[in-house]
Every structure is written in structure tokens, then in C-alpha cells.
Amino acid sequence: MTYRTIRQRLLLSAGSTVIVSLFLAAAASSQASTTEAYQPNSALNDAPASTDFRPNAFQHHFWEALELQPQDAWSTLRDSFQWQEKNLPADAQARVDKWIEYYRSSPQNIAAITERATPWLAWITQQVSERGLPGEIALIPFVESSFDPSARSHRGAAGLWQFMPGTGDALGLVRNGNYDGRLDVVTSTAAALDYLEMQADEWYEGDLMLSLAAYNAGAGTVNRAQRQAQGQGLAGDYWELSLPHETMQYVPKLKAIATIINNPEQYGVSLPDIHPDPAFAKVQLEQPVSLAQASQLLDVSQSALAELNPGLLNGSLDPRSAQTLLVPEEVDTQVLAQLSQSNSTSLASTSTPSVHRVESGDNLSVIASRYNVTQQDLIRWNAIERPEALKPGQLLTLSGR
């Protein structure tokens, strides 16, 4: 998928508010410069009034100010950081510094992960900021999944935010054979932020670092460690707790990558250009649609739609599980409206062939989902006796006619 660069969209996205702000800032700078140059007893008082007005200097200040104010997702993220100026105890800072050195020693890994963040970072930062949360929270997927929304761990966690099945179920993330809400970036992000806020409020008097520890190790583990620390006369904040090794490293990792992103030049890291506006639009659908059908209607590659909708396990959206399809933000809005208003019959008629040639790896579930038919119908229409024994090259009728 191609995303527009910062240079292409700077003036369009900045809008009149930014331009006016910069204009006023430049004017103030120019005025201050003129005022400083004016001395009551100086020879300048005797010069013609016109010599005090310097439009070329004003223009220089304005365009210099504009040049110094580039806006991208990274600058928006930095503006939302809340933990960068907080001093840590020496031993806690040493834990962070260890991970700073680890990350900076492999800049190619940071480049790969931040490149994967391109479709998601601006939107996630927006969601975090709207809740008033520290911008550092937007980097949790860096630690959890390396910003891979399809990531799965050997323990069963899945998605950008690495929810375990039971946690996802408890948070209302739908999970079935056709859809996994843990892989859906929109729904899983909302669930993750809800979870962090809920735990912080319920257990830790709003302390998000303790909530992050509980996100990783479970509230029971963190609560026991906190009681133990308080029993030793300590305050019981995150940095004082004795926790499982992975949890002891969790917040230091997050702080370390935020520190690097806050000043990438200092650490020799190059970040990809990411536009400050979300890279996708959301379409609410009331009828089933396959990514193949949406691709044809929207004139967008199917792979681009699959990248934005990893929760659709079989390449189709079923409104009984999920109602939101993500599409590239540059898609024509009139086409989006057409997709939203289309019914299943018209969608099916645009792209459904009459037969399907079985390919290697196909099974009835995948084929049925692709063409919005049932497995039972495929078996009946094609007199299939052994559904598990489909052969590549076999032709299947896709209707009863």
C-alpha cells in the first residue's frame, strides 16, 4: 500500500489554523526584532520612518517559521508524550538505559517495526490522545507485537495488543471461525485502552505504569508484589516491585523506545515518513461482503484491504461478527457510500462467478466464505461425498441452477 509523504500533504493537512498561527508568530518575531533595534537616543530616530519597516525580514521570519514546523505522525506523538521529562531513580533509569542501548544497537529492527506501524500509528496516537493518556501508550504495540496485527505468540496471544483468548473474550472481542476481534486493530485498540484505564482506576489509583505491569502479568501478580513492597515500607510504585522478569522489563522497554523516538537523531535512528492523519477510513456495512468484492468495487488491491482488515480470517466481512471495513483513506468517498448502501444481491452479482476451480490449500469453508454461500449448499450442488478430499483443479458449481 502507498501512503502519501509529508512533503506532498504538509500544506493541505496543516490548514488555515496552522498557517495563521505561524503568520502571527512570524509577525511577533519581526515586531520584536524591530522593537529591539529601536533605541530612543540612537541615530535610528533621525532616520526616515520607512527605514524601520523591513518586509524582506518579515517574509524571511515567516517562511523560516513554516520550515521549522513540519507535521507528521511522529511529531504529533512526541507532543503527546508525558513521561519523558520525569526523572527516575538511578537504578530505574539504568533499566531503561539498558534497553535504549539494545534498541540503538539494531537500528534496522527499529526501521522494520516503525515501517509496519505506518498504517496504524497516526490513528492509535489519536485514540490515545483523545483519552488524555500519555502518548507513550501508543507504543505498546512496539513492545507487544512489533506492530504486526497478525502476530501470534506460542502462548496463544494474538494481534497488535497481544490479547490472550480469555482476556479478549472478557473484553467482548468476538472470536469465531470467520473473525477474530483480537486481530481487528480498531476493536482491539479500544479494548486495550479500556482495559488499561479500567485497571488503573480499579486497582492503582490511576497509576498507568502499574496498570501496564498488570496488562503484562495480571493484576493478581502485581497486587501481591505491591503489598509485599508496601510491607517493607516502600510506596509500592512500579519501579519498586519485584515482578516476573518479563514484567520487570515491560515499562523500561516502553520508556526506551519512546526516548529514542523523542530524539531519533541523537540515537542514530531513521524513522519512516508517516502522515499525521489516519491512513484508513472506516465503512459501516450491514450486508456481507468479501474482500474480493470490495476490491473490485473500490478499485483497491485485495492485498491492501487484507492488510487493513486482518481480523477477517476468511477474507469476508459478516455483519454478525463485525460491521466495520477499513479501506485506504484515499478511496473516493462516493464509492464508500456506494459500498455502504449496496445490498448483498448487487454485490454478489458484480463479482461472483458460476464455478470455482479448486486450488491447493482450498477447503469448503474458505470457498463458501469467499462466495457468500454455505458449505452445505456447496456439498449439495456438487454431490460431494467427502468434503475433506477436494482436489486441485476440481470444478465446483456455485449455485443450484
Coordinates of C-alpha atoms in Angstrom, one line a residue, residues 9 34 103 110 154 157 179 214-215 227 235 258 282 338 370 376:
R9 CA 0.4 16.9 2.1
T34 CA 12.2 45.9 15.2
Y103 CA 17.4 -0.9 20.5
I110 CA 13.5 -0.2 14.7
H154 CA 3.3 -19.5 21.4
A157 CA -1.9 -14.3 22.5
Y179 CA -13.4 -13.3 12.6
A214 CA -0.9 -5.8 35.3
Y215 CA -1.6 -5.8 31.5
R227 CA 1.6 -5.5 49.0
A235 CA 5.5 3.3 48.3
A258 CA 9.8 6.4 23.5
K282 CA -14.0 3.1 8.2
Q338 CA -21.9 3.1 -2.7
R370 CA -15.3 -16.4 -0.5
Q376 CA -24.0 -27.4 2.9

